[in-house]
CSV table of C-alpha atoms in Angstrom, one decimal:
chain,number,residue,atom,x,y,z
A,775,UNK,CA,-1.3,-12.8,-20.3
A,776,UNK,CA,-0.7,-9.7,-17.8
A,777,UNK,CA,-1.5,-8.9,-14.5
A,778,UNK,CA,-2.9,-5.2,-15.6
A,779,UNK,CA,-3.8,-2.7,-18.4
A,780,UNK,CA,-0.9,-0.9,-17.4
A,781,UNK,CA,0.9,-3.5,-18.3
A,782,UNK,CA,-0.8,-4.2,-21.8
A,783,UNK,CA,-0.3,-0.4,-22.7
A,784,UNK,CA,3.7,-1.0,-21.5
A,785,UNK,CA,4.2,-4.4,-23.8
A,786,UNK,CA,2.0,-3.2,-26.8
A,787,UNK,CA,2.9,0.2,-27.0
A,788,UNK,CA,7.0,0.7,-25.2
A,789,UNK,CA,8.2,-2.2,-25.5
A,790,UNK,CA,6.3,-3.0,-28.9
A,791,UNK,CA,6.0,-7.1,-28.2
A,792,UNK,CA,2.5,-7.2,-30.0
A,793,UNK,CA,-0.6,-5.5,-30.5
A,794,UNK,CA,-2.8,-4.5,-27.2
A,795,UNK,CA,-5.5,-7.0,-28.5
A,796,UNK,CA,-3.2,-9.9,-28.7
A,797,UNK,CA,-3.1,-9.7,-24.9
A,798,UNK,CA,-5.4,-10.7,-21.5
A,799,UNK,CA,-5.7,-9.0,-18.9
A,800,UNK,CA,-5.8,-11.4,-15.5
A,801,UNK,CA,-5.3,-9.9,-12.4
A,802,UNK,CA,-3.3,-11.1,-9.3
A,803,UNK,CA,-5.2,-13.8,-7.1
A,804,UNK,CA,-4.1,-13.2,-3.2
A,805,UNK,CA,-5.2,-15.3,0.0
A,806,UNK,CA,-7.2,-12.2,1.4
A,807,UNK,CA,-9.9,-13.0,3.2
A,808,UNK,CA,-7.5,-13.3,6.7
A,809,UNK,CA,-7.2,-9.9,6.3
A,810,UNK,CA,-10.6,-9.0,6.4
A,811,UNK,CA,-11.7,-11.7,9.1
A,812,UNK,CA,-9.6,-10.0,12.1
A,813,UNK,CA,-10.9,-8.2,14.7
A,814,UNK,CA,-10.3,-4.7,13.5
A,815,UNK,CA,-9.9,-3.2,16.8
A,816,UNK,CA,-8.9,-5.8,19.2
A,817,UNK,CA,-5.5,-6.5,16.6
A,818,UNK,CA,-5.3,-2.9,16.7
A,819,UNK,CA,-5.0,-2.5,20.3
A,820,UNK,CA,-2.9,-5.5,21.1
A,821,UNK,CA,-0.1,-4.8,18.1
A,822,UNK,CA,-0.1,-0.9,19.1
A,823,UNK,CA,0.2,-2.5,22.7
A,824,UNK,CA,3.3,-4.7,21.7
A,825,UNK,CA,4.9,-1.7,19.2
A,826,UNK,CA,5.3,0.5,22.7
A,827,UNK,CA,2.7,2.8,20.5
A,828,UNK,CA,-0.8,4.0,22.0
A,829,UNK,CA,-4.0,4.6,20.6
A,830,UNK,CA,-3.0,8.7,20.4
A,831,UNK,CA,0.0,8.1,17.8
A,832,UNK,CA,-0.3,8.6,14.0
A,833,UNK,CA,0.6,5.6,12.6
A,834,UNK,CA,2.2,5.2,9.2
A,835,UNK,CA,3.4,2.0,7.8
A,836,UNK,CA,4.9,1.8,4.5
A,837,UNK,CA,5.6,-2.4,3.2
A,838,UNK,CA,8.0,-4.0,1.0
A,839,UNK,CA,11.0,-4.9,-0.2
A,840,UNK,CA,14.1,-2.2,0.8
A,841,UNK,CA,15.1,-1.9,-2.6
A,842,UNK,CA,15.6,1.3,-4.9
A,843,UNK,CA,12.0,1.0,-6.8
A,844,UNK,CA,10.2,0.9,-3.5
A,845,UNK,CA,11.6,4.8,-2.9
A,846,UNK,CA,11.1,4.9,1.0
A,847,UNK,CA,13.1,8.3,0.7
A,848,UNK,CA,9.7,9.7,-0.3
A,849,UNK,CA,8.0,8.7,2.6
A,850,UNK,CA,11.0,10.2,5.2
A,851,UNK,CA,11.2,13.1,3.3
A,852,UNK,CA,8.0,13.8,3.4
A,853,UNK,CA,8.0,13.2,7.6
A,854,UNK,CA,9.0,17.0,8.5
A,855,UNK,CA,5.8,18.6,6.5
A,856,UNK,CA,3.3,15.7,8.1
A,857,UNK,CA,4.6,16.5,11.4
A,858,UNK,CA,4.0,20.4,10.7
A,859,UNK,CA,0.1,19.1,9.6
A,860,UNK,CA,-0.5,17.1,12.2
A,861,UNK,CA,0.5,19.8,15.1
A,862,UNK,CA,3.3,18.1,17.0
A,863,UNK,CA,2.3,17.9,20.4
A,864,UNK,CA,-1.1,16.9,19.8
A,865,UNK,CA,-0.5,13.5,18.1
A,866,UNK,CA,2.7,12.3,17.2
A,867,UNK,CA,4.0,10.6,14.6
A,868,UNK,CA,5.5,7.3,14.0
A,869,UNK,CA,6.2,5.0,10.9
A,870,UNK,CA,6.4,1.8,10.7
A,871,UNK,CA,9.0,0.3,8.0
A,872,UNK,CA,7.6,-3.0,7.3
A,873,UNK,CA,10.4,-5.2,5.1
A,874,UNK,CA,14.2,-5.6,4.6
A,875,UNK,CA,16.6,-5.8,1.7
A,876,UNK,CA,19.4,-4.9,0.5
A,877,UNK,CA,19.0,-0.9,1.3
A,878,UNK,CA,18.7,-1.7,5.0
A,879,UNK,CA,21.5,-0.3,6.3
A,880,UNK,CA,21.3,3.2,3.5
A,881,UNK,CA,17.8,3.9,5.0
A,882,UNK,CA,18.9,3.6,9.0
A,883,UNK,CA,21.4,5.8,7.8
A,884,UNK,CA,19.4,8.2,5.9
A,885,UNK,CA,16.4,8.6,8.5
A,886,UNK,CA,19.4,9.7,10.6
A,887,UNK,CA,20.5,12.4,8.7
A,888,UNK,CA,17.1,13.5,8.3
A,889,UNK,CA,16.7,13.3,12.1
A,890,UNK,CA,13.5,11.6,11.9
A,891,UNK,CA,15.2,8.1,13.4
A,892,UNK,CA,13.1,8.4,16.8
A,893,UNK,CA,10.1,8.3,14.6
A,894,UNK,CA,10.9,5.1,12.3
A,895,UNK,CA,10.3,1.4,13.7
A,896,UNK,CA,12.0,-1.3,11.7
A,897,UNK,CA,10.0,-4.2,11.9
A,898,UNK,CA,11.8,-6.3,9.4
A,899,UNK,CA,9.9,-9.1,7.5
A,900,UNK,CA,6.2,-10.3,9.5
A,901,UNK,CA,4.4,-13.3,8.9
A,902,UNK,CA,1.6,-11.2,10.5
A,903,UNK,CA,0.5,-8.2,8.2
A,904,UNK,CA,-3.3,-9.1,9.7
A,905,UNK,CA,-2.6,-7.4,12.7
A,906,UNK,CA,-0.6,-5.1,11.3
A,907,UNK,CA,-2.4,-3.3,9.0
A,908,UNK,CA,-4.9,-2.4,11.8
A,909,UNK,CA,-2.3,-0.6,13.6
A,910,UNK,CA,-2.3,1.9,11.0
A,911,UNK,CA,-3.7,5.0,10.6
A,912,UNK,CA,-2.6,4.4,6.6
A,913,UNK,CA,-1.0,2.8,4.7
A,914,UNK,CA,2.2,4.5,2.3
A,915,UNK,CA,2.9,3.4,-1.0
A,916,UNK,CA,5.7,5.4,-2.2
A,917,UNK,CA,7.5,3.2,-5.0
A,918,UNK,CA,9.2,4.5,-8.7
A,919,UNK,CA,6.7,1.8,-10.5
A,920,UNK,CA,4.8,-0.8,-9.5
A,921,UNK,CA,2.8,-4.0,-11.2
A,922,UNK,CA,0.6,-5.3,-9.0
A,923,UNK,CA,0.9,-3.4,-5.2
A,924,UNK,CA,0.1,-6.2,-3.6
A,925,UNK,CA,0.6,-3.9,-0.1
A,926,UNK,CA,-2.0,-1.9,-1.4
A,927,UNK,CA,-4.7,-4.7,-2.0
A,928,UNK,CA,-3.7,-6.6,1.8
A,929,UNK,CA,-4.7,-3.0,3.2
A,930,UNK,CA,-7.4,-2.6,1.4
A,931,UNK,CA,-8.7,-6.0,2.1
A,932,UNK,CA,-7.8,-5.0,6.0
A,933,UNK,CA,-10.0,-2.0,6.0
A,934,UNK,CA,-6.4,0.2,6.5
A,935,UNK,CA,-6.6,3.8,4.7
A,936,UNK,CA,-4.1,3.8,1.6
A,937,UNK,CA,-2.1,7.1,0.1
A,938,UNK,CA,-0.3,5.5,-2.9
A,939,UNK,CA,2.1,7.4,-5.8
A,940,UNK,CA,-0.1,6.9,-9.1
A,941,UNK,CA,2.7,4.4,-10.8
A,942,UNK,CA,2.2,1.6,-12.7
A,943,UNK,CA,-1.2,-0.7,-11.7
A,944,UNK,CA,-1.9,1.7,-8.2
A,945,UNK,CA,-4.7,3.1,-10.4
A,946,UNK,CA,-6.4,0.5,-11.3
A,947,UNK,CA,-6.4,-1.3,-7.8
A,948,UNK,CA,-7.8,2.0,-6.2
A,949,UNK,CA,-9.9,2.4,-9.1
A,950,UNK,CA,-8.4,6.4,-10.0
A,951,UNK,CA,-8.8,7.3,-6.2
A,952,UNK,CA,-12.5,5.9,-5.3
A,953,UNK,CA,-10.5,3.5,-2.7
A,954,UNK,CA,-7.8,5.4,-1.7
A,955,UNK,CA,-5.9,8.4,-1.9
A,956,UNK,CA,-3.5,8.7,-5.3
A,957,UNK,CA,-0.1,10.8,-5.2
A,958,UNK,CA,0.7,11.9,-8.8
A,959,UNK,CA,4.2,12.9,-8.4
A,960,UNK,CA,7.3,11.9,-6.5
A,961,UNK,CA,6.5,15.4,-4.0
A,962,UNK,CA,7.2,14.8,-0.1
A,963,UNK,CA,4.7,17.9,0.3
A,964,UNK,CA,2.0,16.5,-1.6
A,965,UNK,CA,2.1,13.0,0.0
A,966,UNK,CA,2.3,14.8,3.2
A,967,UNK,CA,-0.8,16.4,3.0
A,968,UNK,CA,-2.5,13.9,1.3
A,969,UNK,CA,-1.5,11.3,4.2
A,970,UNK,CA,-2.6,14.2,6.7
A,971,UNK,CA,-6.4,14.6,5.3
A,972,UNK,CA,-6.2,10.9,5.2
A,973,UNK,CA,-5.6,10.5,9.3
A,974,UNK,CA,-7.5,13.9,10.1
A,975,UNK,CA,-11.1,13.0,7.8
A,976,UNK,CA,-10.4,9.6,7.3
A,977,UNK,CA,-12.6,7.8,5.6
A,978,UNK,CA,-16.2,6.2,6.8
A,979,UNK,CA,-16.0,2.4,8.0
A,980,UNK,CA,-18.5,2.1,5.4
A,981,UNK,CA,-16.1,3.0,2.6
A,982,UNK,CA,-13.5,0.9,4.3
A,983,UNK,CA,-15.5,-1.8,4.5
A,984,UNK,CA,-16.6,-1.0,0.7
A,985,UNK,CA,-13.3,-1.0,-0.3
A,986,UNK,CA,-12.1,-4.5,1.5
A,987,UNK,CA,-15.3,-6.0,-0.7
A,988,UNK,CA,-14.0,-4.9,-3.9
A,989,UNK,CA,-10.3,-5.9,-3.2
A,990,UNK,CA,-11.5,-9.4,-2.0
A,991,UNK,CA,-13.8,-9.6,-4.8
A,992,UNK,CA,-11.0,-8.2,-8.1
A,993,UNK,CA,-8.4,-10.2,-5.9
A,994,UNK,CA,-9.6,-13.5,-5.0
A,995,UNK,CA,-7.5,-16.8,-6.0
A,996,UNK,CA,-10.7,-18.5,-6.9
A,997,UNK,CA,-11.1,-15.6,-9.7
A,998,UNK,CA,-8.1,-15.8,-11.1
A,999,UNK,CA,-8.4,-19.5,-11.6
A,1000,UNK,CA,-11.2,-19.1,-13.2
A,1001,UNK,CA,-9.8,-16.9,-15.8
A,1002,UNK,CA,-7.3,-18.6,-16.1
A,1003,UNK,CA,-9.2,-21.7,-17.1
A,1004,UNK,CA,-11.8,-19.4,-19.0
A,1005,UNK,CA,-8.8,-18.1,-21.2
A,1006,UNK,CA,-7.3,-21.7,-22.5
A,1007,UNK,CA,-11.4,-22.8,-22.9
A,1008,UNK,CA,-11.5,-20.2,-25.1
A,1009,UNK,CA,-8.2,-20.5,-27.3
A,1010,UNK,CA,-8.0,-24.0,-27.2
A,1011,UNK,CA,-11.6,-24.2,-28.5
């Protein structure tokens, strides 16, 4: 059992552990539907409020675990261009760092010598992603490889924009770029621009709210349970 085709294509064909039909797919089952019950704009307003950021700030946030996969480097080096796109002056730009690990104290020190530190927040870990995600203008997923971006589905689910690197299962949960915006390769250009289209035409609350449906719906607990319990049914006769 895996959690994507990605995955199936990695164990059947890289790591050659058995044949792609000896294998079912099952995706992740998250607790979503908090995300999509918030107040989209009253969260917004009140964790802006409390970040010391107002409703005329670009606001990217990028989540996870500060560890090498996750590749926050991306994301800062991409911070120079996406101020350039945005016109300084007219919006300014702030990211949100979202997490902690073991890189902590690398990143402080690398958003410093880029000389982007006056633009970072570090938030650390929150127990309250609900009201974060609708703080953001969009959501950065910037990682080497991923399984399941679980970031990626929470945003989703919270109607928050998503720019994501095409690695590993990003694909699939944005369904090749119908939900989201996909960055083929590790370029701080290209995710720049593709975050600034993303905050300058975002997309319609229709799509938003199209895309929160589908996450809820691919993602649910209740459906993975129920795979789960359809797939020993069916082998255990």
């Amino acid at each position: 059992m895996v959690l994507t085709e990605a995955q199936k294509r990695e164990m059947s064909g890289a790591l050659e552990i058995a044949p792609e039909e000896k294998f079912e797919v099952i995706p992740l089952g998250l607790e979503l539907e908090r995300f999509a019950a918030v107040d989209r704009e009253a969260a917004r307003r009140e964790a802006r409020a409390e970040l010391g950021l107002d409703e005329d700030h670009v606001v990217v946030g990028i989540v996870g675990r500060m560890v090498p996969v996750k590749n926050h480097e991306l994301l800062f080096d991409a911070v120079p261009r996406l101020v350039t796109l945005l016109e300084e002056g007219v919006r300014e730009l702030r990211i949100l760092v979202v997490g902690s690990g073991e890189r902590e104290h690398e990143l402080l020190e690398y958003a410093r010598t880029l000389e982007i530190e006056d633009r970072v927040q570090w938030l650390g870990w929150r127990r309250d992603l609900e009201r974060l995600y609708p703080a953001m203008d969009v959501l950065a997923l910037t990682s080497h490889d991923e399984g399941t971006p679980v970031a990626v589905i929470e945003a989703m689910a919270a109607r928050t924009p998503v720019v994501a690197r095409d690695v590993g299962g990003v694909g699939e949960v944005l369904e090749d770029g119908r939900w989201g915006a996909l960055v083929e390769w590790p370029d701080p250009a290209e995710l720049a621009e593709r975050i600034a289209r993303a905050v300058m035409d975002p997309p319609a609350p229709e799509r938003l709210e199209a895309a929160s449906r589908s996450a809820r719906k691919r993602f649910a607990v209740e459906r993975m349970v129920e795979d789960v319990k359809a797939l020993y049914r069916r082998e255990l006769g």
